[in-house]
mmCIF file with all atom_site columns, C-alpha atoms in Angstrom:
data_model
loop_
_atom_site.group_PDB
_atom_site.id
_atom_site.type_symbol
_atom_site.label_atom_id
_atom_site.label_alt_id
_atom_site.label_comp_id
_atom_site.label_asym_id
_atom_site.label_entity_id
_atom_site.label_seq_id
_atom_site.pdbx_PDB_ins_code
_atom_site.Cartn_x
_atom_site.Cartn_y
_atom_site.Cartn_z
_atom_site.occupancy
_atom_site.B_iso_or_equiv
_atom_site.pdbx_formal_charge
_atom_site.auth_seq_id
_atom_site.auth_comp_id
_atom_site.auth_asym_id
_atom_site.auth_atom_id
_atom_site.pdbx_PDB_model_num
ATOM 1  C CA . MET A 1 1  ? 30.476 22.614 -10.251 1.00 89.00 ? 1  MET A CA 1
ATOM 2  C CA . VAL A 1 2  ? 26.704 22.160 -9.777  1.00 92.00 ? 2  VAL A CA 1
ATOM 3  C CA . PHE A 1 3  ? 24.905 18.602 -11.093 1.00 93.00 ? 3  PHE A CA 1
ATOM 4  C CA . ARG A 1 4  ? 21.154 18.255 -11.238 1.00 95.00 ? 4  ARG A CA 1
ATOM 5  C CA . ASN A 1 5  ? 19.884 14.732 -10.726 1.00 95.00 ? 5  ASN A CA 1
ATOM 6  C CA . THR A 1 6  ? 16.213 13.105 -10.776 1.00 96.00 ? 6  THR A CA 1
ATOM 7  C CA . ILE A 1 7  ? 15.550 9.747  -9.396  1.00 95.00 ? 7  ILE A CA 1
ATOM 8  C CA . PRO A 1 8  ? 12.590 7.822  -9.229  1.00 96.00 ? 8  PRO A CA 1
ATOM 9  C CA . ILE A 1 9  ? 12.072 6.257  -6.240  1.00 93.00 ? 9  ILE A CA 1
ATOM 10 C CA . GLN A 1 10 ? 9.959  4.200  -4.283  1.00 89.00 ? 10 GLN A CA 1
ATOM 11 C CA . ASN A 1 11 ? 7.079  4.102  -1.349  1.00 83.00 ? 11 ASN A CA 1
ATOM 12 C CA . LEU A 1 12 ? 6.270  8.044  -1.829  1.00 84.00 ? 12 LEU A CA 1
ATOM 13 C CA . LYS A 1 13 ? 2.313  7.937  -1.014  1.00 76.00 ? 13 LYS A CA 1
ATOM 14 C CA . CYS A 1 14 ? 1.282  11.840 -0.464  1.00 79.00 ? 14 CYS A CA 1
ATOM 15 C CA . ASN A 1 15 ? 2.495  14.943 -0.277  1.00 79.00 ? 15 ASN A CA 1
ATOM 16 C CA . ASN A 1 16 ? 3.059  14.651 3.617   1.00 79.00 ? 16 ASN A CA 1
ATOM 17 C CA . CYS A 1 17 ? 5.416  12.161 2.700   1.00 82.00 ? 17 CYS A CA 1
ATOM 18 C CA . ALA A 1 18 ? 7.300  14.219 0.498   1.00 87.00 ? 18 ALA A CA 1
ATOM 19 C CA . THR A 1 19 ? 7.304  16.980 2.505   1.00 86.00 ? 19 THR A CA 1
ATOM 20 C CA . ALA A 1 20 ? 8.669  15.096 5.406   1.00 84.00 ? 20 ALA A CA 1
ATOM 21 C CA . LEU A 1 21 ? 11.347 13.049 3.214   1.00 88.00 ? 21 LEU A CA 1
ATOM 22 C CA . LYS A 1 22 ? 12.383 16.794 1.666   1.00 92.00 ? 22 LYS A CA 1
ATOM 23 C CA . ARG A 1 23 ? 13.674 18.128 5.197   1.00 90.00 ? 23 ARG A CA 1
ATOM 24 C CA . LYS A 1 24 ? 15.277 14.998 5.726   1.00 89.00 ? 24 LYS A CA 1
ATOM 25 C CA . ILE A 1 25 ? 17.419 15.235 2.348   1.00 91.00 ? 25 ILE A CA 1
ATOM 26 C CA . LEU A 1 26 ? 18.199 19.290 3.018   1.00 92.00 ? 26 LEU A CA 1
ATOM 27 C CA . GLN A 1 27 ? 20.282 17.635 5.523   1.00 91.00 ? 27 GLN A CA 1
ATOM 28 C CA . ILE A 1 28 ? 22.695 16.351 3.560   1.00 90.00 ? 28 ILE A CA 1
ATOM 29 C CA . GLN A 1 29 ? 25.676 18.660 3.247   1.00 90.00 ? 29 GLN A CA 1
ATOM 30 C CA . ASN A 1 30 ? 26.119 19.544 -0.738  1.00 92.00 ? 30 ASN A CA 1
ATOM 31 C CA . ILE A 1 31 ? 22.327 19.217 -1.101  1.00 94.00 ? 31 ILE A CA 1
ATOM 32 C CA . SER A 1 32 ? 20.154 21.333 -2.589  1.00 95.00 ? 32 SER A CA 1
ATOM 33 C CA . ASP A 1 33 ? 16.908 22.610 -4.682  1.00 95.00 ? 33 ASP A CA 1
ATOM 34 C CA . VAL A 1 34 ? 15.089 19.845 -3.665  1.00 96.00 ? 34 VAL A CA 1
ATOM 35 C CA . TYR A 1 35 ? 12.130 19.065 -5.552  1.00 95.00 ? 35 TYR A CA 1
ATOM 36 C CA . ILE A 1 36 ? 9.507  16.183 -4.727  1.00 93.00 ? 36 ILE A CA 1
ATOM 37 C CA . HIS A 1 37 ? 7.099  15.662 -7.463  1.00 90.00 ? 37 HIS A CA 1
ATOM 38 C CA . SER A 1 38 ? 4.668  12.928 -5.533  1.00 83.00 ? 38 SER A CA 1
ATOM 39 C CA . ASP A 1 39 ? 2.657  11.775 -8.265  1.00 85.00 ? 39 ASP A CA 1
ATOM 40 C CA . TYR A 1 40 ? 5.394  10.661 -10.110 1.00 89.00 ? 40 TYR A CA 1
ATOM 41 C CA . SER A 1 41 ? 7.647  9.521  -7.545  1.00 91.00 ? 41 SER A CA 1
ATOM 42 C CA . HIS A 1 42 ? 10.506 11.711 -8.068  1.00 94.00 ? 42 HIS A CA 1
ATOM 43 C CA . ILE A 1 43 ? 13.130 13.636 -6.738  1.00 96.00 ? 43 ILE A CA 1
ATOM 44 C CA . SER A 1 44 ? 15.334 16.057 -7.917  1.00 96.00 ? 44 SER A CA 1
ATOM 45 C CA . PHE A 1 45 ? 18.118 18.176 -6.180  1.00 96.00 ? 45 PHE A CA 1
ATOM 46 C CA . ASN A 1 46 ? 21.147 19.849 -6.988  1.00 96.00 ? 46 ASN A CA 1
ATOM 47 C CA . HIS A 1 47 ? 24.787 18.511 -5.502  1.00 95.00 ? 47 HIS A CA 1
ATOM 48 C CA . THR A 1 48 ? 28.475 19.315 -6.111  1.00 93.00 ? 48 THR A CA 1
ATOM 49 C CA . SER A 1 49 ? 29.968 16.337 -6.071  1.00 91.00 ? 49 SER A CA 1
ATOM 50 C CA . VAL A 1 50 ? 29.255 12.763 -7.538  1.00 86.00 ? 50 VAL A CA 1
ATOM 51 C CA . ASN A 1 51 ? 29.775 10.923 -3.777  1.00 90.00 ? 51 ASN A CA 1
ATOM 52 C CA . ASP A 1 52 ? 26.673 13.679 -2.882  1.00 91.00 ? 52 ASP A CA 1
ATOM 53 C CA . LEU A 1 53 ? 24.960 11.113 -5.270  1.00 90.00 ? 53 LEU A CA 1
ATOM 54 C CA . SER A 1 54 ? 25.576 8.127  -3.584  1.00 91.00 ? 54 SER A CA 1
ATOM 55 C CA . ASN A 1 55 ? 24.720 10.116 -0.025  1.00 91.00 ? 55 ASN A CA 1
ATOM 56 C CA . ILE A 1 56 ? 21.472 10.811 -1.237  1.00 92.00 ? 56 ILE A CA 1
ATOM 57 C CA . GLU A 1 57 ? 20.666 7.264  -2.082  1.00 91.00 ? 57 GLU A CA 1
ATOM 58 C CA . ASN A 1 58 ? 21.579 5.438  0.667   1.00 89.00 ? 58 ASN A CA 1
ATOM 59 C CA . MET A 1 59 ? 19.540 8.067  2.630   1.00 89.00 ? 59 MET A CA 1
ATOM 60 C CA . LEU A 1 60 ? 16.460 7.431  0.456   1.00 90.00 ? 60 LEU A CA 1
ATOM 61 C CA . THR A 1 61 ? 16.809 3.836  1.148   1.00 87.00 ? 61 THR A CA 1
ATOM 62 C CA . PHE A 1 62 ? 17.563 4.309  5.192   1.00 85.00 ? 62 PHE A CA 1
ATOM 63 C CA . LEU A 1 63 ? 14.445 6.457  4.915   1.00 84.00 ? 63 LEU A CA 1
ATOM 64 C CA . GLY A 1 64 ? 12.203 3.996  3.363   1.00 82.00 ? 64 GLY A CA 1
ATOM 65 C CA . PHE A 1 65 ? 12.059 5.512  -0.314  1.00 87.00 ? 65 PHE A CA 1
ATOM 66 C CA . PRO A 1 66 ? 14.689 3.503  -2.064  1.00 89.00 ? 66 PRO A CA 1
ATOM 67 C CA . PRO A 1 67 ? 15.816 4.402  -5.600  1.00 92.00 ? 67 PRO A CA 1
ATOM 68 C CA . VAL A 1 68 ? 13.396 2.176  -8.361  1.00 91.00 ? 68 VAL A CA 1
ATOM 69 C CA . GLY A 1 69 ? 14.804 -1.127 -8.969  1.00 86.00 ? 69 GLY A CA 1
ATOM 70 C CA . GLU A 1 70 ? 16.253 -1.600 -5.337  1.00 80.00 ? 70 GLU A CA 1
ATOM 71 C CA . LYS A 1 71 ? 14.363 -3.668 -2.589  1.00 74.00 ? 71 LYS A CA 1
ATOM 72 C CA . ILE A 1 72 ? 11.798 -2.359 -0.621  1.00 68.00 ? 72 ILE A CA 1
ATOM 73 C CA . LYS A 1 73 ? 11.611 -2.470 3.249   1.00 62.00 ? 73 LYS A CA 1
ATOM 74 C CA . LYS A 1 74 ? 8.226  -3.216 4.787   1.00 54.00 ? 74 LYS A CA 1
ATOM 75 C CA . LYS A 1 75 ? 9.098  -0.252 7.224   1.00 54.00 ? 75 LYS A CA 1
ATOM 76 C CA . ASN A 1 76 ? 11.030 3.150  7.013   1.00 52.00 ? 76 ASN A CA 1
ATOM 77 C CA . ASN A 1 77 ? 13.740 3.744  9.673   1.00 52.00 ? 77 ASN A CA 1
ATOM 78 C CA . ALA A 1 78 ? 12.577 7.510  9.442   1.00 53.00 ? 78 ALA A CA 1
ATOM 79 C CA . GLY A 1 79 ? 10.153 6.412  12.406  1.00 48.00 ? 79 GLY A CA 1
ATOM 80 C CA . TYR A 1 80 ? 6.815  7.631  11.069  1.00 50.00 ? 80 TYR A CA 1
ATOM 81 C CA . TYR A 1 81 ? 4.706  5.344  8.895   1.00 54.00 ? 81 TYR A CA 1
ATOM 82 C CA . CYS A 1 82 ? 1.379  6.201  6.849   1.00 60.00 ? 82 CYS A CA 1
ATOM 83 C CA . LYS A 1 83 ? -1.819 5.843  8.577   1.00 57.00 ? 83 LYS A CA 1
ATOM 84 C CA . ASP A 1 84 ? -4.267 6.196  5.944   1.00 55.00 ? 84 ASP A CA 1
ATOM 85 C CA . GLN A 1 85 ? -3.112 5.295  2.702   1.00 55.00 ? 85 GLN A CA 1
ATOM 86 C CA . SER A 1 86 ? -6.594 4.805  1.265   1.00 56.00 ? 86 SER A CA 1
ATOM 87 C CA . ARG A 1 87 ? -6.804 8.880  0.415   1.00 52.00 ? 87 ARG A CA 1
ATOM 88 C CA . ASN A 1 88 ? -5.105 10.876 -0.849  1.00 52.00 ? 88 ASN A CA 1
ATOM 89 C CA . TYR A 1 89 ? -2.894 11.950 1.909   1.00 52.00 ? 89 TYR A CA 1
ATOM 90 C CA . CYS A 1 90 ? -1.000 9.836  5.084   1.00 57.00 ? 90 CYS A CA 1
ATOM 91 C CA . VAL A 1 91 ? -1.362 10.617 8.748   1.00 52.00 ? 91 VAL A CA 1
ATOM 92 C CA . PHE A 1 92 ? 2.081  10.766 10.180  1.00 49.00 ? 92 PHE A CA 1
ATOM 93 C CA . GLU A 1 93 ? 2.203  8.648  13.766  1.00 50.00 ? 93 GLU A CA 1
ATOM 94 C CA . LYS A 1 94 ? 5.293  8.602  15.783  1.00 48.00 ? 94 LYS A CA 1
ATOM 95 C CA . THR A 1 95 ? 6.006  4.024  15.715  1.00 48.00 ? 95 THR A CA 1
ATOM 96 C CA . SER A 1 96 ? 7.224  2.601  18.758  1.00 49.00 ? 96 SER A CA 1
ATOM 97 C CA . THR A 1 97 ? 10.690 1.645  18.808  1.00 45.00 ? 97 THR A CA 1
#
């Protein structure tokens, strides 16, 4: 059985963020048909078990895009940050670790 869920997320600044996030989310087993609506900060996806939902929520939090209602970290763990948030897009630059 395939389930479809939509999760409102935080910290989504632009389409570049959405593209990077989609690449990471598609690496999770049993997740498919990912759509990220950057204007409304929602992510929709298909999954095959209830555990997949908690896996994706954990990944979203780890990457710095937690579901609405969770605490926001200042810096995400994806290794990138939005350099210019004053425009309608971001420039990804590798953070120093």
